Amino acid sequence: MGRVCVILKHPDDIYPLMKLKIAARHAEKQIPPEPHWAFCYSMLHKVSRSFALVIQQLPAELRNAVCIFYLVLRALDTVEDDTSIPTDVKVPILTAFHHHIYDCDWHFSCGAKDYKVLMDQFHLVSTAFLELGKSYQEAIEDITKRMGAGMAKFICKEVETIDDYDEYCHYVAGLVGLGLSKLFHASGSEDLASDYLSNSMGLFLQKTNIIRDYLEDINEIPKSCMFWPREIWRKYVNKLEDLKYEENSEKAVQCLNNMVTNALMHVEDCLKYMAALRDPSIFRFCAIPQIMAIGTLALCYNNIEVFRGVVKMRRGLTAKVIDRTKMMADVYGAFFDFSCLLKSKVNKSDPNATRTLSRLEAVQKTCRDSGVLNNRKSYIVRSEPRYNSALIVMLFIVLSIIFAYLNAKRPNN
Ligand code: D61
Ligand code: MG
């Protein structure tokens, strides 16, 4: 569907989209003057698909720490993801990465495009890292060490069981949650959250990514690692790649729904984690990605398109989430709405229907029991857009005036 069609179908996306555009432009202009910090922030905007905007609105000191935390781990992940590096070269780099961040002379060239620039200029990230407060440095070092060791462990290992899956996701995303909780605490704005809840925040985001990226990952050349656990997909197909073939559509969707149900297990922990946050900017930083994740799961559930192309939330819906997420009531509202949407998509004949429905009901109960679900705009799209007729008339008048004005200014010939 063309961009204009999407906008016409969702006219109330326009305002949040414009606001988002302005905010993004403002954020890009706020690049600090020192060259190493300028590099870090411009790199953050280039390599983080969705986190740059939410990181940008954190308070200054914490923002610097989170920006460097992000870039260090993105660099580590670039090493992990580069399939052209032989294992015997890769493993020592991953396991010693927490030392490299203290060494402004170290660098290792790998990755492609913006990621390659990040790797080639890594000394600028190290320089900025060394300017952070000690407690921030220690948190980043500790997580980098543990994540590097975990990635090394999984280089030659298939994700067999659901426990393996949870363990891998712990290394690459759960640990980010633990590290962020430490950084929030070090900034003096938050109590230290439990490791368990912090881990769940990461697992929910990572599992959503792994589900959504099935096709991209399976089609990668050279063959990359796959993270869908065998314990789940073996109930539906003999080989993971069989899910993408048309003759297996029914099994594929059942397997997908099983994966979504597995991810939904973390929702209540995530709600609990977010409910305990105090600082409004930290809250938004945490809540926006979580709402995007449940929105993405709702979109993917029972959707064969996951095996055919890219399934992504509309930009306008993303903009709405960013615009509307201010406090816990907004999070409960969004989780309630997307659970409703999910519930409406569950087929009684799906092998996991009962489990999925009971998960969703538990989520909805938590949201309802919060007592703040009244008086809000819903995220769920009505099938027919409800144009506000007064607005349309206004728009028409404004456009007519502009048109008449431009016409009048045209030189007569
Ligand atoms: C609150 C707010 C943000 C949170 C959180 C709690 C808990 C965890 C996370 C963010 C991390 C979620 C990661 C989900 C996206 N997955 C990836 O990017 C995969 O790489 C994982 C290793 C590097 C992690 C780098 C990272 C990510 C987000 C951050 C952060 C560091 C630091 C601060 C804030 C957010 C994935 O990447 C490739 C891809 O998605 O295309 C992969 O290789 O599997
Ligand atoms: Mg990776």
PDB file of N, CA, C and O in Angstrom, residues 2 26 45 64 79 88 102-103 106 134 176 240 250 304-305 325 330 336 339 342 350 366 379 385 391 406 412:
ATOM      1  N   GLY A   2       0.551   2.212  -0.847  1.00  0.00           N
ATOM      2  CA  GLY A   2       1.349   3.441  -0.913  1.00  0.00           C
ATOM      3  C   GLY A   2       1.233   4.247   0.368  1.00  0.00           C
ATOM      4  O   GLY A   2       0.295   4.051   1.131  1.00  0.00           O
ATOM      5  N   HIS A  26      15.091  17.663  15.806  1.00  0.00           N
ATOM      6  CA  HIS A  26      15.637  18.367  16.961  1.00  0.00           C
ATOM      7  C   HIS A  26      16.772  17.542  17.592  1.00  0.00           C
ATOM      8  O   HIS A  26      17.837  18.068  17.906  1.00  0.00           O
ATOM      9  N   HIS A  45      22.441   7.541  16.135  1.00  0.00           N
ATOM     10  CA  HIS A  45      21.307   7.790  15.253  1.00  0.00           C
ATOM     11  C   HIS A  45      21.339   6.896  14.031  1.00  0.00           C
ATOM     12  O   HIS A  45      20.302   6.519  13.501  1.00  0.00           O
ATOM     13  N   ASN A  64      24.480   9.994  28.308  1.00  0.00           N
ATOM     14  CA  ASN A  64      25.820   9.671  27.818  1.00  0.00           C
ATOM     15  C   ASN A  64      26.180   8.220  28.127  1.00  0.00           C
ATOM     16  O   ASN A  64      26.700   7.498  27.277  1.00  0.00           O
ATOM     17  N   VAL A  79      30.588  -7.934  15.905  1.00  0.00           N
ATOM     18  CA  VAL A  79      31.564  -9.023  15.836  1.00  0.00           C
ATOM     19  C   VAL A  79      30.812 -10.366  15.819  1.00  0.00           C
ATOM     20  O   VAL A  79      31.086 -11.231  14.986  1.00  0.00           O
ATOM     21  N   ASP A  88      37.925 -19.153  15.473  1.00  0.00           N
ATOM     22  CA  ASP A  88      39.109 -19.038  16.339  1.00  0.00           C
ATOM     23  C   ASP A  88      39.612 -17.606  16.444  1.00  0.00           C
ATOM     24  O   ASP A  88      40.402 -17.282  17.338  1.00  0.00           O
ATOM     25  N   TYR A 102      38.691  -0.178  27.323  1.00  0.00           N
ATOM     26  CA  TYR A 102      39.581   0.723  28.065  1.00  0.00           C
ATOM     27  C   TYR A 102      40.789   1.139  27.222  1.00  0.00           C
ATOM     28  O   TYR A 102      41.593   1.952  27.651  1.00  0.00           O
ATOM     29  N   ASP A 103      40.924   0.542  26.045  1.00  0.00           N
ATOM     30  CA  ASP A 103      42.135   0.728  25.243  1.00  0.00           C
ATOM     31  C   ASP A 103      41.822   1.559  23.991  1.00  0.00           C
ATOM     32  O   ASP A 103      41.263   1.051  23.020  1.00  0.00           O
ATOM     33  N   TRP A 106      42.863   0.212  20.529  1.00  0.00           N
ATOM     34  CA  TRP A 106      42.346  -1.042  19.984  1.00  0.00           C
ATOM     35  C   TRP A 106      41.315  -0.782  18.887  1.00  0.00           C
ATOM     36  O   TRP A 106      40.496   0.121  18.996  1.00  0.00           O
ATOM     37  N   LYS A 134      32.830   6.385  37.274  1.00  0.00           N
ATOM     38  CA  LYS A 134      33.330   5.038  37.567  1.00  0.00           C
ATOM     39  C   LYS A 134      32.196   3.998  37.655  1.00  0.00           C
ATOM     40  O   LYS A 134      32.310   2.901  37.127  1.00  0.00           O
ATOM     41  N   VAL A 176      21.324  -6.699  28.935  1.00  0.00           N
ATOM     42  CA  VAL A 176      21.142  -5.257  28.685  1.00  0.00           C
ATOM     43  C   VAL A 176      20.187  -4.698  29.733  1.00  0.00           C
ATOM     44  O   VAL A 176      20.418  -3.626  30.300  1.00  0.00           O
ATOM     45  N   LEU A 240      13.795 -26.273  10.173  1.00  0.00           N
ATOM     46  CA  LEU A 240      13.298 -24.921  10.451  1.00  0.00           C
ATOM     47  C   LEU A 240      12.926 -24.175   9.166  1.00  0.00           C
ATOM     48  O   LEU A 240      11.945 -23.436   9.111  1.00  0.00           O
ATOM     49  N   GLU A 250       0.026 -23.937   7.163  1.00  0.00           N
ATOM     50  CA  GLU A 250      -0.774 -24.135   8.372  1.00  0.00           C
ATOM     51  C   GLU A 250       0.128 -24.425   9.572  1.00  0.00           C
ATOM     52  O   GLU A 250      -0.010 -23.830  10.640  1.00  0.00           O
ATOM     53  N   ILE A 304       0.692 -15.237   8.294  1.00  0.00           N
ATOM     54  CA  ILE A 304       1.596 -15.974   7.406  1.00  0.00           C
ATOM     55  C   ILE A 304       2.635 -15.055   6.767  1.00  0.00           C
ATOM     56  O   ILE A 304       3.702 -15.500   6.341  1.00  0.00           O
ATOM     57  N   GLU A 305       2.346 -13.749   6.733  1.00  0.00           N
ATOM     58  CA  GLU A 305       3.275 -12.789   6.131  1.00  0.00           C
ATOM     59  C   GLU A 305       4.653 -12.799   6.804  1.00  0.00           C
ATOM     60  O   GLU A 305       5.638 -12.395   6.197  1.00  0.00           O
ATOM     61  N   THR A 325       2.767   7.756  25.218  1.00  0.00           N
ATOM     62  CA  THR A 325       3.273   7.029  26.383  1.00  0.00           C
ATOM     63  C   THR A 325       3.898   7.985  27.386  1.00  0.00           C
ATOM     64  O   THR A 325       5.023   8.449  27.193  1.00  0.00           O
ATOM     65  N   ASP A 330      -0.922   4.664  30.624  1.00  0.00           N
ATOM     66  CA  ASP A 330      -0.813   4.532  29.163  1.00  0.00           C
ATOM     67  C   ASP A 330      -0.297   3.149  28.781  1.00  0.00           C
ATOM     68  O   ASP A 330      -0.696   2.579  27.764  1.00  0.00           O
ATOM     69  N   PHE A 336      -3.459  -3.589  27.261  1.00  0.00           N
ATOM     70  CA  PHE A 336      -4.829  -4.095  27.234  1.00  0.00           C
ATOM     71  C   PHE A 336      -5.344  -4.135  25.788  1.00  0.00           C
ATOM     72  O   PHE A 336      -5.870  -5.154  25.340  1.00  0.00           O
ATOM     73  N   SER A 339      -3.625  -6.815  23.757  1.00  0.00           N
ATOM     74  CA  SER A 339      -4.087  -8.146  24.180  1.00  0.00           C
ATOM     75  C   SER A 339      -5.462  -8.450  23.590  1.00  0.00           C
ATOM     76  O   SER A 339      -5.742  -9.585  23.205  1.00  0.00           O
ATOM     77  N   LEU A 342      -4.925  -9.388  20.034  1.00  0.00           N
ATOM     78  CA  LEU A 342      -4.389 -10.748  19.992  1.00  0.00           C
ATOM     79  C   LEU A 342      -5.496 -11.772  20.226  1.00  0.00           C
ATOM     80  O   LEU A 342      -5.612 -12.754  19.497  1.00  0.00           O
ATOM     81  N   ASP A 350      -6.289 -23.761  16.997  1.00  0.00           N
ATOM     82  CA  ASP A 350      -4.831 -23.696  17.157  1.00  0.00           C
ATOM     83  C   ASP A 350      -4.412 -24.598  18.321  1.00  0.00           C
ATOM     84  O   ASP A 350      -5.026 -24.553  19.394  1.00  0.00           O
ATOM     85  N   THR A 366      -4.280  -8.094  34.905  1.00  0.00           N
ATOM     86  CA  THR A 366      -3.318  -7.168  35.507  1.00  0.00           C
ATOM     87  C   THR A 366      -3.632  -5.720  35.111  1.00  0.00           C
ATOM     88  O   THR A 366      -3.591  -4.813  35.941  1.00  0.00           O
ATOM     89  N   TYR A 379      -5.773   1.959  20.783  1.00  0.00           N
ATOM     90  CA  TYR A 379      -4.791   1.752  19.718  1.00  0.00           C
ATOM     91  C   TYR A 379      -5.369   0.892  18.604  1.00  0.00           C
ATOM     92  O   TYR A 379      -4.817   0.799  17.526  1.00  0.00           O
ATOM     93  N   PRO A 385     -11.986   4.290   8.702  1.00  0.00           N
ATOM     94  CA  PRO A 385     -11.487   5.468   9.391  1.00  0.00           C
ATOM     95  C   PRO A 385     -12.618   6.452   9.647  1.00  0.00           C
ATOM     96  O   PRO A 385     -13.475   6.649   8.796  1.00  0.00           O
ATOM     97  N   LEU A 391     -12.764  18.746  10.453  1.00  0.00           N
ATOM     98  CA  LEU A 391     -11.347  18.820  10.134  1.00  0.00           C
ATOM     99  C   LEU A 391     -11.125  18.783   8.631  1.00  0.00           C
ATOM    100  O   LEU A 391     -10.287  19.500   8.076  1.00  0.00           O
ATOM    101  N   LEU A 406      -1.080  31.001  -4.250  1.00  0.00           N
ATOM    102  CA  LEU A 406       0.000  30.656  -5.179  1.00  0.00           C
ATOM    103  C   LEU A 406      -0.371  31.080  -6.598  1.00  0.00           C
ATOM    104  O   LEU A 406       0.461  31.564  -7.357  1.00  0.00           O
ATOM    105  N   ASN A 412       1.840  36.985 -14.588  1.00  0.00           N
ATOM    106  CA  ASN A 412       0.999  36.868 -15.778  1.00  0.00           C
ATOM    107  C   ASN A 412       1.876  36.908 -17.011  1.00  0.00           C
ATOM    108  O   ASN A 412       2.794  37.688 -17.105  1.00  0.00           O
TER     109      ASN A 412
END
